[in-house]
Amino acid sequence: AQSVTQLDSQVPVFEEAPVELRCNYSSSVSVYLFWYVQYPNQGLQLLLKYLSGSTLVKGINGFEAEFNKSQTSFHLRKPSVHISDTAEYFCAVSGRGSYIPTFGRGTSLIVHP
Amino acid sequence: GAVVSQHPSRVICKSGTSVKIECRSLDFQATTMFWYRQFPKQSLMLMATSNEGSKATYEQGVEKDKFLINHASLTLSTLTVTSAHPEDSSFYICSARVREGPGETQYFGPGTRLLVL
C-alpha cells in the first residue's frame, strides 16, 4: 500500500516569485508519481509524471518535479508563478502491481498580484 | 495526452429521482475506468473501478445499489445515482487509465456537479 503526504494545505505566493509544493510518499514497492492540477469546478489535469528514467521531470505550464528516492519526495517547483497558476494541486502515487493511484489531500496555491 | 469527457457537466434534480452521468474516452479505448467523488476542499475518494464487459468493483462503504455502474463499451462508462438524496450532492469525476511505459497514467474527465434538492 502507498500513502502520500502533502504537508502544506495552502501556499500563498506573490506573482513572479518561485514556488515549491511539497510531496512525500511511502511505499513498499517501486513507485510511479504524479502531479495533477485542478482549477475551480473542473476535473484534474495531469501536470507531470515520473514513471522511470531521469529523476527530474518537466511538465506543462513551466512546472517541474524531482523524484528523490532517498528522501521519498516528489516536490513540485516553478521558478516564476502567474496569477493563472492559482489552483489546487494534488500529488499522487501508484505502485508496481497496483496502478490505482493514492492521492494526497491537495495543496491550494494562491498567487497574489 | 488522452482525452476524457463527461456529460453532463452540471445537473440539478429533485430528491428521489435518478441521475445518469456519462464518461467517455475520446481518442483511446479504456477497458478500465474509475469513478471518484470529491467533497468541497477535499481530495478525491475512489468509489469504484469500472471494467468493460464485467461488474464494477466497489470500494468499501460505497453502496453498489445506489451507485450503478455500467461499462458496456471500450469508450463509455456510466454512473447512475439512483433515488438521489441531498447527501448525494457532490462533484463526481471519472478517469481512464492508459498504459505508458512501465506504468499507467490516469486521465480525468472535467467532472459533473450534482445538486439534489
GROMACS .gro file of C-alpha atoms in nm:
model
  230
    1ALA     CA    1   0.000   0.000   0.000
    2GLN     CA    2   0.109   0.357  -0.061
    3SER     CA    3   0.043   0.683   0.114
    4VAL     CA    4   0.100   1.045   0.018
    5THR     CA    5   0.157   1.345   0.240
    6GLN     CA    6   0.117   1.700   0.121
    7LEU     CA    7   0.222   1.894   0.425
    8ASP     CA    8   0.105   2.235   0.308
    9SER     CA    9  -0.270   2.278   0.273
   10GLN     CA   10  -0.224   2.629   0.142
   11VAL     CA   11   0.070   2.813  -0.015
   12PRO     CA   12   0.036   3.188  -0.076
   13VAL     CA   13   0.291   3.348  -0.304
   14PHE     CA   14   0.334   3.669  -0.499
   15GLU     CA   15   0.327   3.674  -0.876
   16GLU     CA   16   0.664   3.607  -1.044
   17ALA     CA   17   0.805   3.453  -0.727
   18PRO     CA   18   0.929   3.092  -0.723
   19VAL     CA   19   0.722   2.824  -0.554
   20GLU     CA   20   0.771   2.473  -0.423
   21LEU     CA   21   0.483   2.243  -0.332
   22ARG     CA   22   0.596   1.954  -0.117
   23CYS     CA   23   0.500   1.590  -0.154
   24ASN     CA   24   0.630   1.294   0.041
   25TYR     CA   25   0.524   0.935  -0.007
   26SER     CA   26   0.565   0.593   0.144
   27SER     CA   27   0.556   0.266  -0.042
   28SER     CA   28   0.692  -0.085  -0.014
   29VAL     CA   29   0.726  -0.124  -0.391
   30SER     CA   30   0.863   0.075  -0.683
   31VAL     CA   31   0.653   0.385  -0.735
   32TYR     CA   32   0.510   0.597  -1.008
   33LEU     CA   33   0.449   0.959  -0.914
   34PHE     CA   34   0.215   1.223  -1.049
   35TRP     CA   35   0.115   1.583  -1.003
   36TYR     CA   36  -0.230   1.698  -1.108
   37VAL     CA   37  -0.380   2.047  -1.109
   38GLN     CA   38  -0.746   2.123  -1.053
   39TYR     CA   39  -0.899   2.459  -1.140
   40PRO     CA   40  -1.232   2.553  -0.974
   41ASN     CA   41  -1.522   2.333  -1.082
   42GLN     CA   42  -1.304   2.134  -1.319
   43GLY     CA   43  -1.154   1.787  -1.331
   44LEU     CA   44  -0.790   1.706  -1.275
   45GLN     CA   45  -0.531   1.786  -1.539
   46LEU     CA   46  -0.204   1.596  -1.549
   47LEU     CA   47   0.090   1.831  -1.490
   48LEU     CA   48   0.371   1.579  -1.499
   49LYS     CA   49   0.460   1.224  -1.411
   50TYR     CA   50   0.755   1.010  -1.313
   51LEU     CA   51   0.741   0.651  -1.440
   52SER     CA   52   1.111   0.578  -1.491
   53GLY     CA   53   1.432   0.731  -1.620
   54SER     CA   54   1.551   1.081  -1.532
   55THR     CA   55   1.455   1.187  -1.184
   56LEU     CA   56   1.397   1.547  -1.297
   57VAL     CA   57   1.066   1.564  -1.474
   58LYS     CA   58   0.940   1.862  -1.669
   59GLY     CA   59   0.570   1.917  -1.719
   60ILE     CA   60   0.327   2.163  -1.866
   61ASN     CA   61   0.296   2.530  -1.774
   62GLY     CA   62   0.662   2.556  -1.670
   63PHE     CA   63   0.638   2.317  -1.376
   64GLU     CA   64   0.897   2.055  -1.289
   65ALA     CA   65   0.944   1.799  -1.015
   66GLU     CA   66   1.230   1.588  -0.888
   67PHE     CA   67   1.198   1.233  -0.769
   68ASN     CA   68   1.420   1.181  -0.466
   69LYS     CA   69   1.416   0.817  -0.368
   70SER     CA   70   1.630   0.855  -0.056
   71GLN     CA   71   1.403   1.126   0.082
   72THR     CA   72   1.086   0.967  -0.063
   73SER     CA   73   0.985   1.302  -0.204
   74PHE     CA   74   0.848   1.441  -0.529
   75HIS     CA   75   0.832   1.816  -0.479
   76LEU     CA   76   0.679   2.038  -0.747
   77ARG     CA   77   0.854   2.359  -0.844
   78LYS     CA   78   0.807   2.657  -1.069
   79PRO     CA   79   1.064   2.940  -1.095
   80SER     CA   80   0.811   3.216  -1.157
   81VAL     CA   81   0.439   3.183  -1.098
   82HIS     CA   82   0.150   3.360  -1.266
   83ILE     CA   83  -0.190   3.459  -1.135
   84SER     CA   84  -0.334   3.186  -1.358
   85ASP     CA   85  -0.145   2.921  -1.158
   86THR     CA   86  -0.386   2.972  -0.871
   87ALA     CA   87  -0.545   2.629  -0.830
   88GLU     CA   88  -0.548   2.312  -0.623
   89TYR     CA   89  -0.254   2.077  -0.676
   90PHE     CA   90  -0.265   1.706  -0.600
   91CYS     CA   91   0.026   1.470  -0.566
   92ALA     CA   92  -0.045   1.103  -0.635
   93VAL     CA   93   0.149   0.779  -0.613
   94SER     CA   94   0.086   0.436  -0.754
   95GLY     CA   95   0.297   0.127  -0.730
   96ARG     CA   96   0.401  -0.169  -0.936
   97GLY     CA   97   0.124  -0.426  -0.906
   98SER     CA   98  -0.140  -0.173  -0.807
   99TYR     CA   99  -0.176   0.103  -1.059
  100ILE     CA  100  -0.465   0.280  -0.889
  101PRO     CA  101  -0.311   0.599  -0.751
  102THR     CA  102  -0.340   0.723  -0.398
  103PHE     CA  103  -0.393   1.097  -0.378
  104GLY     CA  104  -0.267   1.348  -0.128
  105ARG     CA  105  -0.513   1.586   0.032
  106GLY     CA  106  -0.411   1.867  -0.203
  107THR     CA  107  -0.232   2.200  -0.175
  108SER     CA  108  -0.405   2.522  -0.261
  109LEU     CA  109  -0.166   2.756  -0.444
  110ILE     CA  110  -0.276   3.117  -0.417
  111VAL     CA  111  -0.088   3.365  -0.631
  112HIS     CA  112  -0.124   3.729  -0.531
  113PRO     CA  113  -0.060   4.023  -0.766
  114GLY     CA  114  -0.238   1.318  -2.355
  115ALA     CA  115  -0.556   1.114  -2.363
  116VAL     CA  116  -0.888   1.298  -2.352
  117VAL     CA  117  -1.177   1.201  -2.128
  118SER     CA  118  -1.514   1.372  -2.141
  119GLN     CA  119  -1.808   1.373  -1.900
  120HIS     CA  120  -2.170   1.461  -1.952
  121PRO     CA  121  -2.347   1.646  -1.809
  122SER     CA  122  -2.113   1.898  -1.651
  123ARG     CA  123  -2.379   2.007  -1.407
  124VAL     CA  124  -2.716   1.861  -1.305
  125ILE     CA  125  -2.982   1.964  -1.059
  126CYS     CA  126  -3.251   1.713  -0.969
  127LYS     CA  127  -3.527   1.655  -0.720
  128SER     CA  128  -3.484   1.417  -0.430
  129GLY     CA  129  -3.588   1.064  -0.523
  130THR     CA  130  -3.503   1.084  -0.891
  131SER     CA  131  -3.218   0.904  -1.066
  132VAL     CA  132  -2.934   1.073  -1.248
  133LYS     CA  133  -2.705   0.923  -1.511
  134ILE     CA  134  -2.353   1.054  -1.571
  135GLU     CA  135  -2.155   0.951  -1.877
  136CYS     CA  136  -1.779   0.917  -1.903
  137ARG     CA  137  -1.619   0.875  -2.244
  138SER     CA  138  -1.265   0.819  -2.363
  139LEU     CA  139  -1.244   1.023  -2.683
  140ASP     CA  140  -0.925   0.917  -2.852
  141PHE     CA  141  -0.843   0.582  -2.699
  142GLN     CA  142  -1.006   0.266  -2.573
  143ALA     CA  143  -1.036   0.220  -2.199
  144THR     CA  144  -1.101  -0.124  -2.062
  145THR     CA  145  -1.093   0.023  -1.715
  146MET     CA  146  -1.237   0.348  -1.588
  147PHE     CA  147  -1.267   0.485  -1.239
  148TRP     CA  148  -1.529   0.689  -1.060
  149TYR     CA  149  -1.438   0.934  -0.788
  150ARG     CA  150  -1.631   1.160  -0.559
  151GLN     CA  151  -1.493   1.486  -0.429
  152PHE     CA  152  -1.629   1.690  -0.142
  153PRO     CA  153  -1.552   2.061  -0.115
  154LYS     CA  154  -1.192   2.138  -0.026
  155GLN     CA  155  -1.109   1.769  -0.007
  156SER     CA  156  -0.919   1.514  -0.208
  157LEU     CA  157  -1.069   1.254  -0.438
  158MET     CA  158  -1.239   0.949  -0.295
  159LEU     CA  159  -1.233   0.643  -0.519
  160MET     CA  160  -1.584   0.499  -0.542
  161ALA     CA  161  -1.544   0.215  -0.788
  162THR     CA  162  -1.346   0.063  -1.070
  163SER     CA  163  -1.545   0.012  -1.387
  164ASN     CA  164  -1.443  -0.281  -1.606
  165GLU     CA  165  -1.562  -0.321  -1.964
  166GLY     CA  166  -1.786  -0.622  -2.001
  167SER     CA  167  -1.792  -0.716  -1.635
  168LYS     CA  168  -1.918  -0.598  -1.300
  169ALA     CA  169  -1.768  -0.296  -1.135
  170THR     CA  170  -1.555  -0.326  -0.825
  171TYR     CA  171  -1.676  -0.102  -0.546
  172GLU     CA  172  -1.469   0.044  -0.265
  173GLN     CA  173  -1.562  -0.031   0.092
  174GLY     CA  174  -1.854   0.174   0.213
  175VAL     CA  175  -1.989   0.257  -0.134
  176GLU     CA  176  -2.343   0.134  -0.192
  177LYS     CA  177  -2.347  -0.060  -0.516
  178ASP     CA  178  -2.726  -0.048  -0.539
  179LYS     CA  179  -2.725   0.328  -0.512
  180PHE     CA  180  -2.437   0.395  -0.748
  181LEU     CA  181  -2.492   0.176  -1.052
  182ILE     CA  182  -2.202   0.149  -1.292
  183ASN     CA  183  -2.220   0.017  -1.645
  184HIS     CA  184  -1.922  -0.016  -1.879
  185ALA     CA  185  -2.082  -0.151  -2.194
  186SER     CA  186  -1.819  -0.043  -2.444
  187LEU     CA  187  -1.449   0.034  -2.459
  188THR     CA  188  -1.516   0.407  -2.465
  189LEU     CA  189  -1.812   0.458  -2.235
  190SER     CA  190  -1.882   0.408  -1.867
  191THR     CA  191  -2.193   0.538  -1.693
  192LEU     CA  192  -2.265   0.610  -1.330
  193THR     CA  193  -2.630   0.621  -1.227
  194VAL     CA  194  -2.715   0.770  -0.889
  195THR     CA  195  -3.043   0.603  -0.803
  196SER     CA  196  -3.306   0.765  -0.582
  197ALA     CA  197  -3.079   1.059  -0.521
  198HIS     CA  198  -3.094   1.247  -0.192
  199PRO     CA  199  -2.938   1.577  -0.087
  200GLU     CA  200  -2.646   1.398   0.078
  201ASP     CA  201  -2.553   1.263  -0.268
  202SER     CA  202  -2.481   1.617  -0.384
  203SER     CA  203  -2.117   1.626  -0.478
  204PHE     CA  204  -1.863   1.657  -0.757
  205TYR     CA  205  -1.822   1.330  -0.945
  206ILE     CA  206  -1.513   1.274  -1.157
  207CYS     CA  207  -1.427   0.983  -1.382
  208SER     CA  208  -1.090   0.878  -1.513
  209ALA     CA  209  -0.947   0.627  -1.755
  210ARG     CA  210  -0.607   0.468  -1.737
  211VAL     CA  211  -0.357   0.449  -2.017
  212ARG     CA  212  -0.060   0.218  -2.022
  213GLU     CA  213   0.254   0.430  -2.063
  214GLY     CA  214   0.599   0.280  -2.046
  215PRO     CA  215   0.647   0.073  -1.732
  216GLY     CA  216   0.341   0.213  -1.560
  217GLU     CA  217  -0.002   0.359  -1.609
  218THR     CA  218  -0.134   0.713  -1.606
  219GLN     CA  219  -0.487   0.818  -1.521
  220TYR     CA  220  -0.653   1.086  -1.728
  221PHE     CA  221  -0.951   1.261  -1.577
  222GLY     CA  222  -1.276   1.395  -1.709
  223PRO     CA  223  -1.389   1.751  -1.633
  224GLY     CA  224  -1.626   1.638  -1.360
  225THR     CA  225  -2.002   1.655  -1.301
  226ARG     CA  226  -2.151   1.875  -1.032
  227LEU     CA  227  -2.464   1.709  -0.888
  228LEU     CA  228  -2.706   1.905  -0.674
  229VAL     CA  229  -3.001   1.720  -0.527
  230LEU     CA  230  -3.279   1.942  -0.394
   0.00000   0.00000   0.00000
